PDB file of C-alpha atoms and ligand atoms in Angstrom:
ATOM      1  CA  MET A   1     194.445  90.639 113.858  1.00  0.00           C
ATOM      2  CA  THR A   2     196.550  88.664 111.454  1.00  0.00           C
ATOM      3  CA  HIS A   3     194.731  85.869 109.641  1.00  0.00           C
ATOM      4  CA  PRO A   4     196.004  82.486 110.872  1.00  0.00           C
ATOM      5  CA  ALA A   5     197.025  81.476 107.326  1.00  0.00           C
ATOM      6  CA  PHE A   6     199.958  83.923 107.564  1.00  0.00           C
ATOM      7  CA  GLN A   7     202.829  82.269 109.417  1.00  0.00           C
ATOM      8  CA  ALA A   8     205.737  84.653 109.887  1.00  0.00           C
ATOM      9  CA  ALA A   9     209.281  83.375 110.303  1.00  0.00           C
ATOM     10  CA  HIS A  10     210.572  86.963 110.268  1.00  0.00           C
ATOM     11  CA  PRO A  11     208.697  90.144 111.313  1.00  0.00           C
ATOM     12  CA  ASP A  12     209.143  91.647 107.818  1.00  0.00           C
ATOM     13  CA  PHE A  13     206.826  88.968 106.421  1.00  0.00           C
ATOM     14  CA  LEU A  14     203.659  90.636 107.675  1.00  0.00           C
ATOM     15  CA  THR A  15     204.552  93.921 105.923  1.00  0.00           C
ATOM     16  CA  LEU A  16     203.989  92.096 102.626  1.00  0.00           C
ATOM     17  CA  PHE A  17     200.216  92.065 103.202  1.00  0.00           C
ATOM     18  CA  PRO A  18     197.709  94.861 103.841  1.00  0.00           C
ATOM     19  CA  ASP A  19     195.788  95.011 107.088  1.00  0.00           C
ATOM     20  CA  GLY A  20     192.963  92.505 107.145  1.00  0.00           C
ATOM     21  CA  ALA A  21     194.398  90.402 104.320  1.00  0.00           C
ATOM     22  CA  ALA A  22     193.067  86.868 103.992  1.00  0.00           C
ATOM     23  CA  PRO A  23     193.247  84.153 101.324  1.00  0.00           C
ATOM     24  CA  GLU A  24     190.038  84.044  99.283  1.00  0.00           C
ATOM     25  CA  GLN A  25     188.972  81.063  97.222  1.00  0.00           C
ATOM     26  CA  LEU A  26     187.819  81.974  93.695  1.00  0.00           C
ATOM     27  CA  GLY A  27     187.681  78.583  91.943  1.00  0.00           C
ATOM     28  CA  ARG A  28     186.927  75.111  93.258  1.00  0.00           C
ATOM     29  CA  GLU A  29     186.204  71.536  92.188  1.00  0.00           C
ATOM     30  CA  HIS A  30     189.156  71.491  89.834  1.00  0.00           C
ATOM     31  CA  THR A  31     191.513  68.514  89.716  1.00  0.00           C
ATOM     32  CA  TRP A  32     195.051  69.871  89.316  1.00  0.00           C
ATOM     33  CA  THR A  33     195.433  73.600  88.847  1.00  0.00           C
ATOM     34  CA  GLU A  34     198.616  75.157  87.467  1.00  0.00           C
ATOM     35  CA  GLY A  35     199.991  77.877  85.255  1.00  0.00           C
ATOM     36  CA  PRO A  36     198.466  81.122  86.607  1.00  0.00           C
ATOM     37  CA  THR A  37     199.373  84.182  84.543  1.00  0.00           C
ATOM     38  CA  TYR A  38     197.759  87.593  84.557  1.00  0.00           C
ATOM     39  CA  VAL A  39     197.013  89.011  81.098  1.00  0.00           C
ATOM     40  CA  PRO A  40     196.723  92.830  81.388  1.00  0.00           C
ATOM     41  CA  SER A  41     195.346  93.275  77.860  1.00  0.00           C
ATOM     42  CA  ARG A  42     192.392  91.059  78.780  1.00  0.00           C
ATOM     43  CA  GLN A  43     192.062  92.130  82.426  1.00  0.00           C
ATOM     44  CA  ARG A  44     192.017  88.558  83.675  1.00  0.00           C
ATOM     45  CA  VAL A  45     194.187  85.871  85.137  1.00  0.00           C
ATOM     46  CA  ILE A  46     194.382  82.611  83.196  1.00  0.00           C
ATOM     47  CA  TYR A  47     195.027  79.256  84.838  1.00  0.00           C
ATOM     48  CA  SER A  48     195.055  75.614  83.843  1.00  0.00           C
ATOM     49  CA  ASP A  49     193.293  72.596  85.184  1.00  0.00           C
ATOM     50  CA  VAL A  50     195.807  70.260  83.616  1.00  0.00           C
ATOM     51  CA  ARG A  51     193.957  67.052  84.460  1.00  0.00           C
ATOM     52  CA  GLN A  52     190.539  68.267  83.306  1.00  0.00           C
ATOM     53  CA  ASN A  53     192.144  69.424  80.029  1.00  0.00           C
ATOM     54  CA  HIS A  54     190.687  72.843  80.617  1.00  0.00           C
ATOM     55  CA  THR A  55     191.786  76.432  81.158  1.00  0.00           C
ATOM     56  CA  TRP A  56     189.881  79.015  83.176  1.00  0.00           C
ATOM     57  CA  ALA A  57     189.952  82.776  83.562  1.00  0.00           C
ATOM     58  CA  TYR A  58     189.070  84.991  86.482  1.00  0.00           C
ATOM     59  CA  THR A  59     188.314  88.531  85.356  1.00  0.00           C
ATOM     60  CA  ASP A  60     189.019  91.810  87.121  1.00  0.00           C
ATOM     61  CA  ALA A  61     185.234  92.215  87.154  1.00  0.00           C
ATOM     62  CA  GLY A  62     185.061  89.151  89.400  1.00  0.00           C
ATOM     63  CA  GLN A  63     183.773  86.478  87.055  1.00  0.00           C
ATOM     64  CA  LEU A  64     185.144  82.968  86.743  1.00  0.00           C
ATOM     65  CA  VAL A  65     184.738  81.955  83.099  1.00  0.00           C
ATOM     66  CA  GLU A  66     185.730  79.064  80.895  1.00  0.00           C
ATOM     67  CA  GLU A  67     188.763  79.973  78.820  1.00  0.00           C
ATOM     68  CA  GLN A  68     189.388  76.918  76.664  1.00  0.00           C
ATOM     69  CA  ARG A  69     188.147  73.321  76.651  1.00  0.00           C
ATOM     70  CA  PRO A  70     189.798  71.135  75.610  1.00  0.00           C
ATOM     71  CA  SER A  71     192.981  73.020  76.316  1.00  0.00           C
ATOM     72  CA  GLY A  72     195.519  70.595  74.882  1.00  0.00           C
ATOM     73  CA  TYR A  73     196.486  69.823  78.474  1.00  0.00           C
ATOM     74  CA  GLN A  74     198.059  73.253  78.910  1.00  0.00           C
ATOM     75  CA  ASN A  75     200.206  73.622  81.998  1.00  0.00           C
ATOM     76  CA  GLY A  76     202.444  76.663  82.625  1.00  0.00           C
ATOM     77  CA  HIS A  77     201.966  80.105  81.071  1.00  0.00           C
ATOM     78  CA  CYS A  78     203.747  83.442  80.848  1.00  0.00           C
ATOM     79  CA  LEU A  79     203.626  86.563  78.727  1.00  0.00           C
ATOM     80  CA  ASP A  80     206.120  87.273  75.977  1.00  0.00           C
ATOM     81  CA  ALA A  81     207.832  90.638  75.529  1.00  0.00           C
ATOM     82  CA  GLN A  82     204.798  91.886  73.555  1.00  0.00           C
ATOM     83  CA  GLY A  83     202.354  90.794  76.267  1.00  0.00           C
ATOM     84  CA  ARG A  84     201.019  87.785  74.357  1.00  0.00           C
ATOM     85  CA  LEU A  85     200.088  84.634  76.244  1.00  0.00           C
ATOM     86  CA  ILE A  86     202.603  81.793  75.993  1.00  0.00           C
ATOM     87  CA  ALA A  87     201.472  78.270  76.921  1.00  0.00           C
ATOM     88  CA  CYS A  88     203.149  74.961  77.631  1.00  0.00           C
ATOM     89  CA  SER A  89     201.015  72.206  76.096  1.00  0.00           C
ATOM     90  CA  HIS A  90     201.387  68.573  77.119  1.00  0.00           C
ATOM     91  CA  GLY A  91     198.911  67.521  74.426  1.00  0.00           C
ATOM     92  CA  ALA A  92     200.753  69.237  71.588  1.00  0.00           C
ATOM     93  CA  ARG A  93     204.158  68.556  73.185  1.00  0.00           C
ATOM     94  CA  ALA A  94     204.857  72.154  72.297  1.00  0.00           C
ATOM     95  CA  LEU A  95     205.358  75.739  73.339  1.00  0.00           C
ATOM     96  CA  LEU A  96     202.501  77.835  71.958  1.00  0.00           C
ATOM     97  CA  ARG A  97     201.651  81.511  71.559  1.00  0.00           C
ATOM     98  CA  GLN A  98     198.140  82.917  71.505  1.00  0.00           C
ATOM     99  CA  GLU A  99     197.442  85.482  68.774  1.00  0.00           C
ATOM    100  CA  PRO A 100     195.071  88.452  69.107  1.00  0.00           C
ATOM    101  CA  ASP A 101     192.320  86.459  67.322  1.00  0.00           C
ATOM    102  CA  GLY A 102     192.611  83.690  69.923  1.00  0.00           C
ATOM    103  CA  SER A 103     194.339  81.161  67.651  1.00  0.00           C
ATOM    104  CA  TRP A 104     197.500  79.372  68.695  1.00  0.00           C
ATOM    105  CA  THR A 105     200.868  79.412  66.938  1.00  0.00           C
ATOM    106  CA  THR A 106     203.380  76.635  67.592  1.00  0.00           C
ATOM    107  CA  LEU A 107     206.680  78.214  68.609  1.00  0.00           C
ATOM    108  CA  ALA A 108     208.606  74.985  69.282  1.00  0.00           C
ATOM    109  CA  ASP A 109     207.662  71.311  69.198  1.00  0.00           C
ATOM    110  CA  GLN A 110     210.920  69.580  68.309  1.00  0.00           C
ATOM    111  CA  PHE A 111     214.632  69.912  68.824  1.00  0.00           C
ATOM    112  CA  GLU A 112     217.145  68.570  66.301  1.00  0.00           C
ATOM    113  CA  GLY A 113     214.413  66.436  64.719  1.00  0.00           C
ATOM    114  CA  GLN A 114     213.081  64.884  67.938  1.00  0.00           C
ATOM    115  CA  ARG A 115     209.774  65.818  69.534  1.00  0.00           C
ATOM    116  CA  LEU A 116     209.789  67.653  72.840  1.00  0.00           C
ATOM    117  CA  ASN A 117     208.605  65.673  75.889  1.00  0.00           C
ATOM    118  CA  SER A 118     205.879  67.789  77.483  1.00  0.00           C
ATOM    119  CA  PRO A 119     206.706  71.434  78.180  1.00  0.00           C
ATOM    120  CA  ASN A 120     205.789  72.266  81.765  1.00  0.00           C
ATOM    121  CA  ASP A 121     206.594  75.870  82.624  1.00  0.00           C
ATOM    122  CA  VAL A 122     207.995  78.941  80.903  1.00  0.00           C
ATOM    123  CA  ALA A 123     209.604  82.276  81.807  1.00  0.00           C
ATOM    124  CA  LEU A 124     210.557  85.393  79.860  1.00  0.00           C
ATOM    125  CA  HIS A 125     214.198  86.476  79.955  1.00  0.00           C
ATOM    126  CA  PRO A 126     214.866  90.245  79.844  1.00  0.00           C
ATOM    127  CA  ASP A 127     216.325  89.821  76.327  1.00  0.00           C
ATOM    128  CA  GLY A 128     212.967  88.556  75.036  1.00  0.00           C
ATOM    129  CA  SER A 129     213.890  84.890  74.876  1.00  0.00           C
ATOM    130  CA  LEU A 130     211.541  82.303  76.355  1.00  0.00           C
ATOM    131  CA  TRP A 131     213.029  79.621  78.598  1.00  0.00           C
ATOM    132  CA  PHE A 132     210.916  76.522  79.203  1.00  0.00           C
ATOM    133  CA  THR A 133     211.268  73.226  80.998  1.00  0.00           C
ATOM    134  CA  ASP A 134     210.545  69.887  79.362  1.00  0.00           C
ATOM    135  CA  PRO A 135     210.091  67.051  81.868  1.00  0.00           C
ATOM    136  CA  THR A 136     207.999  63.994  80.976  1.00  0.00           C
ATOM    137  CA  TYR A 137     204.945  64.361  83.230  1.00  0.00           C
ATOM    138  CA  GLY A 138     202.768  64.801  80.152  1.00  0.00           C
ATOM    139  CA  LEU A 139     204.107  61.561  78.675  1.00  0.00           C
ATOM    140  CA  ASP A 140     204.182  59.517  81.885  1.00  0.00           C
ATOM    141  CA  LYS A 141     200.780  60.477  83.294  1.00  0.00           C
ATOM    142  CA  PRO A 142     197.655  59.579  81.279  1.00  0.00           C
ATOM    143  CA  GLU A 143     195.701  62.061  83.412  1.00  0.00           C
ATOM    144  CA  GLU A 144     197.987  64.849  82.201  1.00  0.00           C
ATOM    145  CA  GLY A 145     197.607  64.038  78.517  1.00  0.00           C
ATOM    146  CA  GLY A 146     199.944  61.059  78.179  1.00  0.00           C
ATOM    147  CA  ARG A 147     198.966  58.779  75.308  1.00  0.00           C
ATOM    148  CA  GLY A 148     201.685  56.199  75.732  1.00  0.00           C
ATOM    149  CA  GLU A 149     203.956  58.010  73.309  1.00  0.00           C
ATOM    150  CA  PRO A 150     207.660  57.438  73.847  1.00  0.00           C
ATOM    151  CA  MET A 151     210.190  60.016  74.839  1.00  0.00           C
ATOM    152  CA  GLU A 152     212.245  60.982  71.780  1.00  0.00           C
ATOM    153  CA  LEU A 153     214.835  63.302  73.272  1.00  0.00           C
ATOM    154  CA  PRO A 154     217.615  61.758  75.349  1.00  0.00           C
ATOM    155  CA  GLY A 155     216.865  63.923  78.373  1.00  0.00           C
ATOM    156  CA  ARG A 156     214.616  66.299  80.272  1.00  0.00           C
ATOM    157  CA  TRP A 157     216.090  69.665  79.460  1.00  0.00           C
ATOM    158  CA  VAL A 158     215.520  73.371  79.695  1.00  0.00           C
ATOM    159  CA  PHE A 159     215.149  75.085  76.346  1.00  0.00           C
ATOM    160  CA  ARG A 160     215.749  78.658  75.238  1.00  0.00           C
ATOM    161  CA  LEU A 161     213.825  80.119  72.316  1.00  0.00           C
ATOM    162  CA  THR A 162     215.144  83.445  71.044  1.00  0.00           C
ATOM    163  CA  PRO A 163     212.858  86.112  69.548  1.00  0.00           C
ATOM    164  CA  ASP A 164     214.149  85.157  66.083  1.00  0.00           C
ATOM    165  CA  GLY A 165     213.191  81.504  66.608  1.00  0.00           C
ATOM    166  CA  GLN A 166     216.525  79.882  67.467  1.00  0.00           C
ATOM    167  CA  LEU A 167     216.023  76.955  69.858  1.00  0.00           C
ATOM    168  CA  SER A 168     218.812  75.666  72.105  1.00  0.00           C
ATOM    169  CA  ALA A 169     218.991  73.463  75.191  1.00  0.00           C
ATOM    170  CA  PRO A 170     221.272  75.259  77.643  1.00  0.00           C
ATOM    171  CA  ILE A 171     220.452  73.136  80.728  1.00  0.00           C
ATOM    172  CA  ARG A 172     220.762  69.349  80.536  1.00  0.00           C
ATOM    173  CA  ASP A 173     221.884  68.457  84.057  1.00  0.00           C
ATOM    174  CA  ARG A 174     218.547  68.319  85.891  1.00  0.00           C
ATOM    175  CA  HIS A 175     216.331  65.329  86.619  1.00  0.00           C
ATOM    176  CA  LYS A 176     212.826  66.840  86.310  1.00  0.00           C
ATOM    177  CA  PRO A 177     213.117  70.571  85.607  1.00  0.00           C
ATOM    178  CA  ASN A 178     209.859  72.326  86.416  1.00  0.00           C
ATOM    179  CA  GLY A 179     209.116  75.941  87.451  1.00  0.00           C
ATOM    180  CA  LEU A 180     211.581  78.706  86.633  1.00  0.00           C
ATOM    181  CA  ALA A 181     212.048  82.436  87.178  1.00  0.00           C
ATOM    182  CA  PHE A 182     214.731  84.959  86.309  1.00  0.00           C
ATOM    183  CA  ALA A 183     216.151  86.968  89.213  1.00  0.00           C
ATOM    184  CA  SER A 184     218.139  89.068  86.709  1.00  0.00           C
ATOM    185  CA  ALA A 185     219.424  88.787  83.156  1.00  0.00           C
ATOM    186  CA  SER A 186     222.306  86.714  84.490  1.00  0.00           C
ATOM    187  CA  THR A 187     220.557  84.582  87.136  1.00  0.00           C
ATOM    188  CA  LEU A 188     217.925  81.877  86.655  1.00  0.00           C
ATOM    189  CA  LEU A 189     216.179  80.057  89.503  1.00  0.00           C
ATOM    190  CA  LEU A 190     215.086  76.597  88.363  1.00  0.00           C
ATOM    191  CA  ALA A 191     212.996  74.127  90.360  1.00  0.00           C
ATOM    192  CA  ASP A 192     213.687  70.420  89.993  1.00  0.00           C
ATOM    193  CA  THR A 193     210.868  68.145  91.185  1.00  0.00           C
ATOM    194  CA  GLY A 194     212.763  64.909  90.595  1.00  0.00           C
ATOM    195  CA  ASP A 195     215.645  63.350  92.494  1.00  0.00           C
ATOM    196  CA  GLN A 196     217.572  65.944  94.533  1.00  0.00           C
ATOM    197  CA  ALA A 197     214.441  68.112  94.459  1.00  0.00           C
ATOM    198  CA  GLY A 198     215.143  71.756  95.125  1.00  0.00           C
ATOM    199  CA  THR A 199     215.516  75.089  93.413  1.00  0.00           C
ATOM    200  CA  TYR A 200     218.862  75.604  91.747  1.00  0.00           C
ATOM    201  CA  ARG A 201     220.608  78.790  90.665  1.00  0.00           C
ATOM    202  CA  TYR A 202     222.162  79.070  87.214  1.00  0.00           C
ATOM    203  CA  ASP A 203     224.448  81.750  85.852  1.00  0.00           C
ATOM    204  CA  ILE A 204     223.298  82.867  82.411  1.00  0.00           C
ATOM    205  CA  THR A 205     225.530  84.492  79.804  1.00  0.00           C
ATOM    206  CA  PRO A 206     224.280  87.111  77.312  1.00  0.00           C
ATOM    207  CA  ASP A 207     224.415  84.524  74.521  1.00  0.00           C
ATOM    208  CA  GLY A 208     222.180  82.137  76.474  1.00  0.00           C
ATOM    209  CA  GLN A 209     224.533  79.640  78.029  1.00  0.00           C
ATOM    210  CA  ALA A 210     223.828  78.390  81.541  1.00  0.00           C
ATOM    211  CA  THR A 211     226.102  77.099  84.278  1.00  0.00           C
ATOM    212  CA  LEU A 212     224.963  75.564  87.554  1.00  0.00           C
ATOM    213  CA  ALA A 213     225.927  77.841  90.456  1.00  0.00           C
ATOM    214  CA  GLY A 214     224.424  75.761  93.269  1.00  0.00           C
ATOM    215  CA  LEU A 215     221.339  74.818  95.254  1.00  0.00           C
ATOM    216  CA  HIS A 216     219.469  78.046  96.052  1.00  0.00           C
ATOM    217  CA  PHE A 217     216.807  76.779  98.473  1.00  0.00           C
ATOM    218  CA  ARG A 218     214.600  73.855  99.332  1.00  0.00           C
ATOM    219  CA  VAL A 219     211.065  74.018 100.763  1.00  0.00           C
ATOM    220  CA  THR A 220     209.639  71.704 103.419  1.00  0.00           C
ATOM    221  CA  PRO A 221     207.154  70.102 103.247  1.00  0.00           C
ATOM    222  CA  GLY A 222     206.873  69.193  99.603  1.00  0.00           C
ATOM    223  CA  LYS A 223     208.724  70.642  96.632  1.00  0.00           C
ATOM    224  CA  THR A 224     208.889  73.847  94.671  1.00  0.00           C
ATOM    225  CA  ASP A 225     206.834  73.299  91.527  1.00  0.00           C
ATOM    226  CA  GLY A 226     206.283  76.888  90.377  1.00  0.00           C
ATOM    227  CA  LEU A 227     207.749  80.146  91.686  1.00  0.00           C
ATOM    228  CA  ARG A 228     207.687  83.886  90.985  1.00  0.00           C
ATOM    229  CA  LEU A 229     209.721  86.832  92.239  1.00  0.00           C
ATOM    230  CA  ASP A 230     208.440  90.156  93.529  1.00  0.00           C
ATOM    231  CA  HIS A 231     209.834  93.628  92.760  1.00  0.00           C
ATOM    232  CA  ALA A 232     212.355  93.341  95.600  1.00  0.00           C
ATOM    233  CA  GLY A 233     213.578  89.962  94.378  1.00  0.00           C
ATOM    234  CA  ARG A 234     211.840  87.997  97.107  1.00  0.00           C
ATOM    235  CA  ILE A 235     210.900  84.471  96.076  1.00  0.00           C
ATOM    236  CA  TRP A 236     207.290  83.266  96.258  1.00  0.00           C
ATOM    237  CA  SER A 237     207.432  79.480  96.003  1.00  0.00           C
ATOM    238  CA  SER A 238     204.847  76.749  95.969  1.00  0.00           C
ATOM    239  CA  ALA A 239     205.076  74.026  98.632  1.00  0.00           C
ATOM    240  CA  ALA A 240     202.937  71.202  99.990  1.00  0.00           C
ATOM    241  CA  ASP A 241     201.534  73.347 102.804  1.00  0.00           C
ATOM    242  CA  GLY A 242     201.107  76.614 100.917  1.00  0.00           C
ATOM    243  CA  VAL A 243     203.173  79.487  99.559  1.00  0.00           C
ATOM    244  CA  HIS A 244     206.604  80.090 101.072  1.00  0.00           C
ATOM    245  CA  VAL A 245     208.131  83.559 100.811  1.00  0.00           C
ATOM    246  CA  LEU A 246     211.909  83.771 100.893  1.00  0.00           C
ATOM    247  CA  THR A 247     214.557  86.465 100.758  1.00  0.00           C
ATOM    248  CA  PRO A 248     216.365  86.870  97.424  1.00  0.00           C
ATOM    249  CA  ASP A 249     219.144  84.656  98.773  1.00  0.00           C
ATOM    250  CA  GLY A 250     216.727  81.915  99.786  1.00  0.00           C
ATOM    251  CA  HIS A 251     215.951  82.329 103.497  1.00  0.00           C
ATOM    252  CA  GLU A 252     212.368  81.906 104.591  1.00  0.00           C
ATOM    253  CA  LEU A 253     210.448  85.009 105.662  1.00  0.00           C
ATOM    254  CA  GLY A 254     207.195  83.167 106.239  1.00  0.00           C
ATOM    255  CA  ARG A 255     204.474  81.154 104.587  1.00  0.00           C
ATOM    256  CA  ILE A 256     200.809  81.411 103.664  1.00  0.00           C
ATOM    257  CA  LEU A 257     199.113  78.165 104.579  1.00  0.00           C
ATOM    258  CA  PHE A 258     196.617  76.567 102.192  1.00  0.00           C
ATOM    259  CA  PRO A 259     194.511  73.453 102.738  1.00  0.00           C
ATOM    260  CA  GLU A 260     195.953  71.708  99.673  1.00  0.00           C
ATOM    261  CA  THR A 261     199.286  71.425  97.881  1.00  0.00           C
ATOM    262  CA  VAL A 262     200.172  74.588  95.989  1.00  0.00           C
ATOM    263  CA  SER A 263     201.578  74.182  92.472  1.00  0.00           C
ATOM    264  CA  ASN A 264     202.221  77.743  91.365  1.00  0.00           C
ATOM    265  CA  VAL A 265     201.617  81.466  91.875  1.00  0.00           C
ATOM    266  CA  CYS A 266     201.585  84.749  89.949  1.00  0.00           C
ATOM    267  CA  PHE A 267     201.065  88.424  90.643  1.00  0.00           C
ATOM    268  CA  GLY A 268     198.313  90.337  88.871  1.00  0.00           C
ATOM    269  CA  GLY A 269     195.064  92.175  89.165  1.00  0.00           C
ATOM    270  CA  ALA A 270     194.437  95.756  88.083  1.00  0.00           C
ATOM    271  CA  ASP A 271     197.297  97.178  90.171  1.00  0.00           C
ATOM    272  CA  GLY A 272     199.496  94.060  90.030  1.00  0.00           C
ATOM    273  CA  SER A 273     199.496  93.438  93.773  1.00  0.00           C
ATOM    274  CA  THR A 274     197.188  90.430  93.948  1.00  0.00           C
ATOM    275  CA  LEU A 275     198.859  87.058  94.451  1.00  0.00           C
ATOM    276  CA  PHE A 276     196.992  84.329  92.583  1.00  0.00           C
ATOM    277  CA  VAL A 277     197.556  80.775  93.789  1.00  0.00           C
ATOM    278  CA  THR A 278     196.826  77.445  92.118  1.00  0.00           C
ATOM    279  CA  ALA A 279     196.343  74.896  94.884  1.00  0.00           C
ATOM    280  CA  SER A 280     195.302  71.424  93.683  1.00  0.00           C
ATOM    281  CA  THR A 281     191.478  71.580  93.376  1.00  0.00           C
ATOM    282  CA  GLY A 282     191.292  75.267  94.229  1.00  0.00           C
ATOM    283  CA  PHE A 283     192.192  78.688  92.838  1.00  0.00           C
ATOM    284  CA  TRP A 284     192.787  81.513  95.303  1.00  0.00           C
ATOM    285  CA  ARG A 285     193.864  85.114  95.660  1.00  0.00           C
ATOM    286  CA  VAL A 286     195.690  86.939  98.416  1.00  0.00           C
ATOM    287  CA  PRO A 287     196.110  90.739  98.559  1.00  0.00           C
ATOM    288  CA  THR A 288     199.710  91.865  99.003  1.00  0.00           C
ATOM    289  CA  THR A 289     201.733  95.067  99.199  1.00  0.00           C
ATOM    290  CA  VAL A 290     204.142  93.972  96.449  1.00  0.00           C
ATOM    291  CA  THR A 291     204.151  93.548  92.674  1.00  0.00           C
ATOM    292  CA  ALA A 292     206.009  91.244  90.316  1.00  0.00           C
ATOM    293  CA  LEU A 293     209.648  91.710  89.431  1.00  0.00           C
ATOM    294  CA  THR A 294     209.856  93.172  85.942  1.00  0.00           C
ATOM    295  CA  PHE A 295     212.805  94.095  83.810  1.00  0.00           C
ATOM    296  CA  ARG A 296     211.270  96.928  81.771  1.00  0.00           C
TER     297      ARG A 296
HETATM  298 MG1   MG B   1     204.985  72.876  86.997  1.00  0.00          MG
END
């Protein structure tokens, strides 16, 4: 019998989960979880509790362990092309990289002499560049690291950092850019959690320029904060009632209901088929029959 959390809008939805699948809660009593990313070299998934200024890890061996406290109000994470952990830090107003010894290197904290706002989420482009969003939640919200510092940049942009360290701001036409995921080298899906909330599609050129191609989809209830794509290009989006799964062109296949607002998801685990879900005060996993979209 299908677990009642799985709500199919299309019969194909239920093929995305093994028989007997059910959401399982791994972490609880957090405040605002975000930024799940599986780190194969360490056999664990990392996630943030942004508002407790803390990161956690859940290991393949099944242990929930403290990762870093204080965490510099880290939010979103991804891996770079070498498999190193990349973090968005509200506290440092920077994009950071973790080195093998555990220390952090600042990759970007200013643009044309002005400090970044508060990097929120980050994605790896197939060419090795890191694209990250820079809304002002970490400036506006004391509970997310805001110290009353002013915004220095004239906008809330999406930045591109090339492997050789060149920083540009290819997207400047969004209100509050948030989660992002590449569908291909030439297509970026970008969530905006501000006015006109929705997930927008951008055409990307090989030299890193971006042009708005249109609204790709909108979830109801709530907004897309974070999103990831599976190997078939399906979209796994956060929403207020859970995780919505959509076709590559943005039509809903179904949703996994959660008791709290979901902020973000990632695929991971030893075989890559576990969906990890950050849902407000909780951290969860769901077994699936899919794996993440990769470009290698
Ligand atoms: Mg976010």
